[in-house]
Short mmCIF file of N, CA and C in Angstrom, two decimals:
data_model
loop_
_atom_site.label_atom_id
_atom_site.label_comp_id
_atom_site.label_asym_id
_atom_site.label_seq_id
_atom_site.Cartn_x
_atom_site.Cartn_y
_atom_site.Cartn_z
N MET A 1 90.20 42.39 -24.17
CA MET A 1 89.43 43.03 -23.14
C MET A 1 90.33 43.97 -22.35
N ALA A 2 89.87 45.16 -22.13
CA ALA A 2 90.65 46.17 -21.42
C ALA A 2 90.67 45.87 -19.92
N GLU A 3 91.80 46.18 -19.31
CA GLU A 3 91.95 45.97 -17.87
C GLU A 3 91.16 47.05 -17.12
N PRO A 4 90.49 46.71 -16.01
CA PRO A 4 89.78 47.73 -15.24
C PRO A 4 90.76 48.80 -14.74
N SER A 5 90.30 50.03 -14.68
CA SER A 5 91.18 51.15 -14.32
C SER A 5 91.76 51.00 -12.91
N TYR A 6 91.00 50.39 -11.99
CA TYR A 6 91.54 50.26 -10.63
C TYR A 6 92.74 49.30 -10.60
N LEU A 7 92.75 48.27 -11.46
CA LEU A 7 93.90 47.37 -11.52
C LEU A 7 95.13 48.09 -12.07
N THR A 8 94.93 48.90 -13.08
CA THR A 8 96.03 49.67 -13.65
C THR A 8 96.62 50.60 -12.58
N ALA A 9 95.74 51.27 -11.83
CA ALA A 9 96.20 52.19 -10.78
C ALA A 9 96.99 51.45 -9.70
N VAL A 10 96.51 50.26 -9.31
CA VAL A 10 97.21 49.47 -8.29
C VAL A 10 98.58 49.05 -8.80
N ARG A 11 98.66 48.58 -10.04
CA ARG A 11 99.94 48.17 -10.60
C ARG A 11 100.94 49.33 -10.63
N GLU A 12 100.48 50.49 -11.08
CA GLU A 12 101.37 51.65 -11.14
C GLU A 12 101.81 52.08 -9.74
N SER A 13 100.89 52.05 -8.78
CA SER A 13 101.23 52.42 -7.40
C SER A 13 102.25 51.45 -6.82
N TYR A 14 102.05 50.16 -7.06
CA TYR A 14 102.98 49.15 -6.54
C TYR A 14 104.38 49.40 -7.09
N ASP A 15 104.47 49.62 -8.39
CA ASP A 15 105.78 49.86 -8.99
C ASP A 15 106.45 51.08 -8.38
N THR A 16 105.68 52.13 -8.13
CA THR A 16 106.23 53.34 -7.53
C THR A 16 106.78 53.04 -6.14
N VAL A 17 106.02 52.32 -5.33
CA VAL A 17 106.45 51.99 -3.97
C VAL A 17 107.65 51.05 -4.00
N ALA A 18 107.61 50.04 -4.85
CA ALA A 18 108.70 49.06 -4.92
C ALA A 18 110.01 49.73 -5.32
N VAL A 19 109.96 50.61 -6.30
CA VAL A 19 111.18 51.30 -6.74
C VAL A 19 111.72 52.16 -5.59
N ASP A 20 110.83 52.87 -4.89
CA ASP A 20 111.25 53.71 -3.77
C ASP A 20 111.87 52.85 -2.67
N TYR A 21 111.27 51.71 -2.39
CA TYR A 21 111.77 50.80 -1.34
C TYR A 21 113.17 50.31 -1.69
N VAL A 22 113.36 49.89 -2.93
CA VAL A 22 114.67 49.38 -3.37
C VAL A 22 115.74 50.46 -3.21
N GLU A 23 115.39 51.71 -3.52
CA GLU A 23 116.37 52.79 -3.40
C GLU A 23 116.70 53.10 -1.95
N ARG A 24 115.72 52.95 -1.05
CA ARG A 24 115.93 53.29 0.36
C ARG A 24 116.57 52.17 1.17
N VAL A 25 116.40 50.93 0.78
CA VAL A 25 116.90 49.80 1.56
C VAL A 25 117.90 49.03 0.70
N PRO A 26 119.16 49.40 0.79
CA PRO A 26 120.17 48.73 -0.02
C PRO A 26 120.45 47.32 0.50
N PRO A 27 120.92 46.44 -0.36
CA PRO A 27 121.32 45.12 0.13
C PRO A 27 122.55 45.28 1.03
N PRO A 28 122.79 44.33 1.93
CA PRO A 28 123.93 44.47 2.85
C PRO A 28 125.25 44.75 2.15
N ALA A 29 125.48 44.19 0.97
CA ALA A 29 126.75 44.42 0.28
C ALA A 29 126.94 45.89 -0.10
N ALA A 30 125.83 46.63 -0.27
CA ALA A 30 125.93 48.03 -0.66
C ALA A 30 126.01 48.96 0.56
N MET A 31 125.90 48.41 1.75
CA MET A 31 125.95 49.23 2.97
C MET A 31 127.38 49.65 3.27
N ASP A 32 127.50 50.69 4.07
CA ASP A 32 128.82 51.09 4.53
C ASP A 32 129.32 50.03 5.52
N PRO A 33 130.63 49.95 5.74
CA PRO A 33 131.19 48.90 6.61
C PRO A 33 130.60 48.88 8.02
N LEU A 34 130.33 50.04 8.60
CA LEU A 34 129.77 50.09 9.95
C LEU A 34 128.38 49.46 9.98
N SER A 35 127.53 49.80 9.01
CA SER A 35 126.18 49.23 8.98
C SER A 35 126.23 47.72 8.77
N ARG A 36 127.15 47.25 7.91
CA ARG A 36 127.29 45.80 7.71
C ARG A 36 127.70 45.12 9.01
N ALA A 37 128.64 45.74 9.72
CA ALA A 37 129.11 45.15 10.98
C ALA A 37 127.99 45.15 12.02
N MET A 38 127.21 46.23 12.08
CA MET A 38 126.10 46.27 13.03
C MET A 38 125.05 45.23 12.68
N LEU A 39 124.76 45.08 11.39
CA LEU A 39 123.78 44.08 10.96
C LEU A 39 124.26 42.69 11.37
N ALA A 40 125.55 42.42 11.21
CA ALA A 40 126.10 41.12 11.61
C ALA A 40 125.97 40.93 13.13
N GLY A 41 126.23 41.99 13.88
CA GLY A 41 126.08 41.91 15.34
C GLY A 41 124.63 41.67 15.75
N PHE A 42 123.71 42.38 15.11
CA PHE A 42 122.29 42.19 15.43
C PHE A 42 121.82 40.80 15.01
N ALA A 43 122.36 40.28 13.91
CA ALA A 43 122.01 38.92 13.48
C ALA A 43 122.49 37.91 14.53
N GLU A 44 123.64 38.17 15.15
CA GLU A 44 124.12 37.29 16.21
C GLU A 44 123.22 37.38 17.44
N PHE A 45 122.75 38.58 17.77
CA PHE A 45 121.77 38.70 18.86
C PHE A 45 120.54 37.85 18.54
N HIS A 46 120.07 37.96 17.30
CA HIS A 46 118.88 37.19 16.89
C HIS A 46 119.15 35.70 17.04
N ARG A 47 120.32 35.26 16.64
CA ARG A 47 120.65 33.83 16.70
C ARG A 47 120.68 33.33 18.14
N THR A 48 121.22 34.13 19.05
CA THR A 48 121.42 33.65 20.42
C THR A 48 120.25 33.95 21.35
N LEU A 49 119.37 34.87 20.99
CA LEU A 49 118.21 35.14 21.84
C LEU A 49 117.24 33.96 21.78
N ALA A 50 116.64 33.66 22.91
CA ALA A 50 115.58 32.64 22.93
C ALA A 50 114.37 33.18 22.18
N PRO A 51 113.57 32.32 21.56
CA PRO A 51 112.34 32.80 20.92
C PRO A 51 111.50 33.58 21.94
N GLY A 52 111.07 34.76 21.55
CA GLY A 52 110.32 35.64 22.46
C GLY A 52 111.22 36.50 23.34
N GLY A 53 112.56 36.32 23.23
CA GLY A 53 113.50 37.08 24.05
C GLY A 53 113.63 38.53 23.59
N TYR A 54 114.09 39.38 24.49
CA TYR A 54 114.19 40.82 24.22
C TYR A 54 115.64 41.29 24.18
N LEU A 55 115.87 42.34 23.41
CA LEU A 55 117.15 43.04 23.35
C LEU A 55 116.86 44.52 23.61
N LEU A 56 117.59 45.12 24.54
CA LEU A 56 117.47 46.55 24.78
C LEU A 56 118.75 47.21 24.27
N TRP A 57 118.60 48.10 23.29
CA TRP A 57 119.74 48.82 22.70
C TRP A 57 119.59 50.28 23.07
N GLY A 58 120.68 50.92 23.45
CA GLY A 58 120.64 52.34 23.75
C GLY A 58 121.96 53.00 23.41
N ASP A 59 121.90 54.22 22.90
CA ASP A 59 123.12 54.95 22.55
C ASP A 59 122.75 56.38 22.20
N TYR A 60 123.78 57.22 22.10
CA TYR A 60 123.57 58.54 21.54
C TYR A 60 123.29 58.36 20.05
N VAL A 61 122.46 59.21 19.50
CA VAL A 61 122.08 59.07 18.09
C VAL A 61 122.26 60.40 17.36
N GLY A 62 122.34 60.31 16.06
CA GLY A 62 122.51 61.49 15.22
C GLY A 62 123.08 61.06 13.89
N ASP A 63 123.75 61.97 13.25
CA ASP A 63 124.36 61.67 11.96
C ASP A 63 125.65 62.47 11.85
N GLU A 64 126.59 62.14 12.71
CA GLU A 64 127.85 62.89 12.68
C GLU A 64 129.02 62.04 13.16
N ARG A 65 130.19 62.50 12.82
CA ARG A 65 131.44 61.86 13.23
C ARG A 65 132.02 62.70 14.36
N LEU A 66 132.42 62.04 15.43
CA LEU A 66 132.99 62.74 16.58
C LEU A 66 134.46 62.38 16.72
N GLU A 67 135.26 63.38 17.11
CA GLU A 67 136.68 63.16 17.38
C GLU A 67 137.02 63.81 18.72
N PRO A 68 136.64 63.17 19.82
CA PRO A 68 136.89 63.79 21.13
C PRO A 68 138.39 63.87 21.42
N THR A 69 138.75 64.91 22.18
CA THR A 69 140.15 65.07 22.59
C THR A 69 140.32 64.80 24.07
N ARG A 70 139.21 64.82 24.83
CA ARG A 70 139.25 64.51 26.26
C ARG A 70 138.08 63.62 26.61
N GLY A 71 138.32 62.68 27.51
CA GLY A 71 137.26 61.80 28.00
C GLY A 71 137.55 61.39 29.42
N TYR A 72 136.58 61.55 30.29
CA TYR A 72 136.74 61.20 31.70
C TYR A 72 137.96 61.91 32.32
N GLY A 73 138.16 63.16 31.90
CA GLY A 73 139.24 63.96 32.47
C GLY A 73 140.62 63.66 31.94
N ARG A 74 140.72 62.85 30.90
CA ARG A 74 142.03 62.48 30.34
C ARG A 74 142.05 62.75 28.84
N PRO A 75 143.25 62.94 28.27
CA PRO A 75 143.33 63.10 26.82
C PRO A 75 142.99 61.78 26.12
N VAL A 76 142.24 61.87 25.04
CA VAL A 76 141.89 60.68 24.24
C VAL A 76 142.04 61.02 22.77
N SER A 77 142.14 59.99 21.95
CA SER A 77 142.25 60.17 20.51
C SER A 77 141.57 59.00 19.82
N TYR A 78 140.34 59.20 19.36
CA TYR A 78 139.62 58.18 18.62
C TYR A 78 138.48 58.84 17.85
N GLU A 79 137.91 58.09 16.93
CA GLU A 79 136.75 58.56 16.17
C GLU A 79 135.53 57.75 16.59
N SER A 80 134.40 58.41 16.61
CA SER A 80 133.14 57.77 16.95
C SER A 80 132.08 58.29 15.98
N TYR A 81 131.14 57.43 15.61
CA TYR A 81 130.11 57.81 14.66
C TYR A 81 128.73 57.66 15.29
N LEU A 82 127.96 58.72 15.26
CA LEU A 82 126.57 58.65 15.71
C LEU A 82 125.72 58.19 14.54
N LEU A 83 124.74 57.36 14.82
CA LEU A 83 123.87 56.83 13.77
C LEU A 83 122.44 57.29 14.01
N PRO A 84 121.67 57.50 12.94
CA PRO A 84 120.26 57.86 13.11
C PRO A 84 119.49 56.69 13.72
N VAL A 85 118.59 56.99 14.65
CA VAL A 85 117.84 55.93 15.32
C VAL A 85 117.01 55.12 14.33
N ASP A 86 116.47 55.75 13.29
CA ASP A 86 115.70 54.99 12.29
C ASP A 86 116.58 53.97 11.58
N GLY A 87 117.83 54.33 11.33
CA GLY A 87 118.75 53.39 10.68
C GLY A 87 119.06 52.19 11.57
N VAL A 88 119.24 52.44 12.86
CA VAL A 88 119.50 51.33 13.79
C VAL A 88 118.27 50.44 13.89
N ALA A 89 117.09 51.05 13.98
CA ALA A 89 115.85 50.25 14.03
C ALA A 89 115.71 49.40 12.78
N GLY A 90 116.05 49.96 11.63
CA GLY A 90 116.00 49.20 10.38
C GLY A 90 116.96 48.02 10.38
N LEU A 91 118.16 48.22 10.93
CA LEU A 91 119.12 47.12 11.00
C LEU A 91 118.63 46.01 11.94
N LEU A 92 118.02 46.40 13.06
CA LEU A 92 117.45 45.39 13.97
C LEU A 92 116.39 44.57 13.25
N GLU A 93 115.53 45.26 12.48
CA GLU A 93 114.47 44.55 11.77
C GLU A 93 115.03 43.68 10.65
N GLN A 94 116.07 44.16 9.96
CA GLN A 94 116.69 43.33 8.92
C GLN A 94 117.30 42.07 9.53
N ALA A 95 117.72 42.14 10.78
CA ALA A 95 118.30 40.98 11.46
C ALA A 95 117.23 40.02 11.98
N GLY A 96 115.95 40.37 11.79
CA GLY A 96 114.86 39.47 12.19
C GLY A 96 114.24 39.79 13.53
N LEU A 97 114.62 40.91 14.14
CA LEU A 97 114.02 41.33 15.41
C LEU A 97 112.89 42.31 15.14
N VAL A 98 111.95 42.39 16.05
CA VAL A 98 110.81 43.30 15.90
C VAL A 98 110.95 44.40 16.96
N VAL A 99 111.06 45.65 16.52
CA VAL A 99 111.17 46.76 17.46
C VAL A 99 109.79 46.99 18.07
N THR A 100 109.70 46.82 19.39
CA THR A 100 108.41 46.91 20.07
C THR A 100 108.24 48.20 20.87
N ALA A 101 109.33 48.87 21.20
CA ALA A 101 109.25 50.13 21.93
C ALA A 101 110.45 51.00 21.58
N ARG A 102 110.23 52.30 21.70
CA ARG A 102 111.25 53.26 21.30
C ARG A 102 111.17 54.46 22.22
N LEU A 103 112.31 54.90 22.73
CA LEU A 103 112.38 56.10 23.56
C LEU A 103 113.45 56.99 22.97
N GLU A 104 113.08 58.22 22.64
CA GLU A 104 114.05 59.18 22.12
C GLU A 104 114.08 60.37 23.07
N GLN A 105 115.29 60.78 23.46
CA GLN A 105 115.47 61.91 24.36
C GLN A 105 116.25 63.01 23.66
N GLU A 106 115.76 64.22 23.78
CA GLU A 106 116.46 65.37 23.22
C GLU A 106 117.51 65.85 24.23
N PRO A 107 118.53 66.58 23.75
CA PRO A 107 119.54 67.10 24.67
C PRO A 107 118.90 68.01 25.73
N GLY A 108 119.49 68.01 26.88
CA GLY A 108 119.01 68.85 27.97
C GLY A 108 119.42 68.22 29.28
N GLY A 109 119.59 69.03 30.30
CA GLY A 109 120.04 68.49 31.58
C GLY A 109 121.43 67.90 31.42
N ARG A 110 121.57 66.63 31.76
CA ARG A 110 122.88 65.97 31.66
C ARG A 110 123.16 65.42 30.27
N LEU A 111 122.16 65.42 29.39
CA LEU A 111 122.37 64.92 28.02
C LEU A 111 122.85 66.05 27.13
N ASN A 112 124.00 65.88 26.50
CA ASN A 112 124.50 66.93 25.61
C ASN A 112 124.22 66.65 24.14
N ARG A 113 123.59 65.50 23.85
CA ARG A 113 123.19 65.18 22.47
C ARG A 113 122.02 64.21 22.54
N PRO A 114 121.30 64.03 21.43
CA PRO A 114 120.14 63.13 21.44
C PRO A 114 120.53 61.70 21.82
N HIS A 115 119.64 61.03 22.51
CA HIS A 115 119.85 59.65 22.96
C HIS A 115 118.59 58.85 22.63
N ALA A 116 118.76 57.57 22.35
CA ALA A 116 117.60 56.72 22.05
C ALA A 116 117.80 55.34 22.65
N CYS A 117 116.69 54.71 22.98
CA CYS A 117 116.66 53.31 23.41
C CYS A 117 115.63 52.59 22.54
N LEU A 118 115.98 51.42 22.08
CA LEU A 118 115.07 50.58 21.30
C LEU A 118 114.93 49.24 22.01
N LEU A 119 113.71 48.79 22.16
CA LEU A 119 113.44 47.47 22.71
C LEU A 119 112.99 46.60 21.54
N ALA A 120 113.73 45.54 21.28
CA ALA A 120 113.43 44.66 20.15
C ALA A 120 113.21 43.25 20.69
N ARG A 121 112.37 42.52 20.00
CA ARG A 121 112.03 41.16 20.43
C ARG A 121 112.23 40.18 19.30
N LYS A 122 112.79 39.03 19.65
CA LYS A 122 112.85 37.93 18.68
C LYS A 122 111.47 37.29 18.67
N PRO A 123 110.88 37.11 17.49
CA PRO A 123 109.54 36.53 17.46
C PRO A 123 109.50 35.17 18.16
N PRO A 124 108.38 34.86 18.84
CA PRO A 124 108.24 33.54 19.44
C PRO A 124 108.36 32.45 18.38
N ARG A 125 108.76 31.28 18.78
CA ARG A 125 109.01 30.18 17.83
C ARG A 125 107.79 29.91 16.95
N ALA A 126 106.59 29.88 17.51
CA ALA A 126 105.39 29.58 16.73
C ALA A 126 105.20 30.62 15.63
N ALA A 127 105.42 31.90 15.96
CA ALA A 127 105.25 32.95 14.95
C ALA A 127 106.32 32.84 13.88
N ALA A 128 107.55 32.52 14.28
CA ALA A 128 108.64 32.38 13.31
C ALA A 128 108.38 31.20 12.38
N ALA A 129 107.90 30.07 12.94
CA ALA A 129 107.62 28.89 12.12
C ALA A 129 106.48 29.17 11.16
N SER A 130 105.47 29.89 11.64
CA SER A 130 104.33 30.22 10.79
C SER A 130 104.76 31.12 9.63
N ALA A 131 105.59 32.12 9.93
CA ALA A 131 106.08 33.02 8.88
C ALA A 131 106.93 32.26 7.88
N ALA A 132 107.77 31.34 8.37
CA ALA A 132 108.62 30.55 7.48
C ALA A 132 107.77 29.67 6.57
N ARG A 133 106.70 29.08 7.12
CA ARG A 133 105.83 28.25 6.28
C ARG A 133 105.16 29.09 5.20
N ARG A 134 104.73 30.30 5.56
CA ARG A 134 104.09 31.17 4.56
C ARG A 134 105.06 31.52 3.45
N GLN A 135 106.36 31.65 3.79
CA GLN A 135 107.36 31.99 2.79
C GLN A 135 107.90 30.75 2.10
N GLY A 136 107.50 29.58 2.58
CA GLY A 136 107.94 28.33 1.96
C GLY A 136 109.37 27.95 2.28
N THR A 137 109.92 28.48 3.40
CA THR A 137 111.31 28.18 3.73
C THR A 137 111.44 27.12 4.80
N GLY A 138 110.37 26.80 5.51
CA GLY A 138 110.45 25.83 6.60
C GLY A 138 111.01 26.47 7.85
N ALA A 139 110.69 25.92 9.00
CA ALA A 139 111.16 26.48 10.28
C ALA A 139 112.61 26.10 10.52
N ARG A 140 113.32 26.97 11.19
CA ARG A 140 114.71 26.71 11.55
C ARG A 140 114.80 26.51 13.04
#
């Protein structure tokens, strides 16, 4: 018996999306060292936050490496990396937090580069236990 055409279309669409997802979201081992370190830091926030607790993250954002020579009126020598806000939001979510609000500011006035704030929440215990039961892992 031939499969209905709508099932074939769904299967093909799923495969297309799944392949795209795998390419866009690498496992932590394939991440660059900074992303791995940030993921570990966000996982620690998740571990220590009370169920339902919030984390407010804010920083300059972008996709560039900075090497300032002066800071606060003094000579400095260090490297700094700006990260895309979507990448940071993804790391928060990979750590088990839910991004509930986002503020992005473009340069202007006193801001000389884009800035973003993300508000993330650790799911309440009941929601976390329910999700764990659905996945068959049990509550932690």
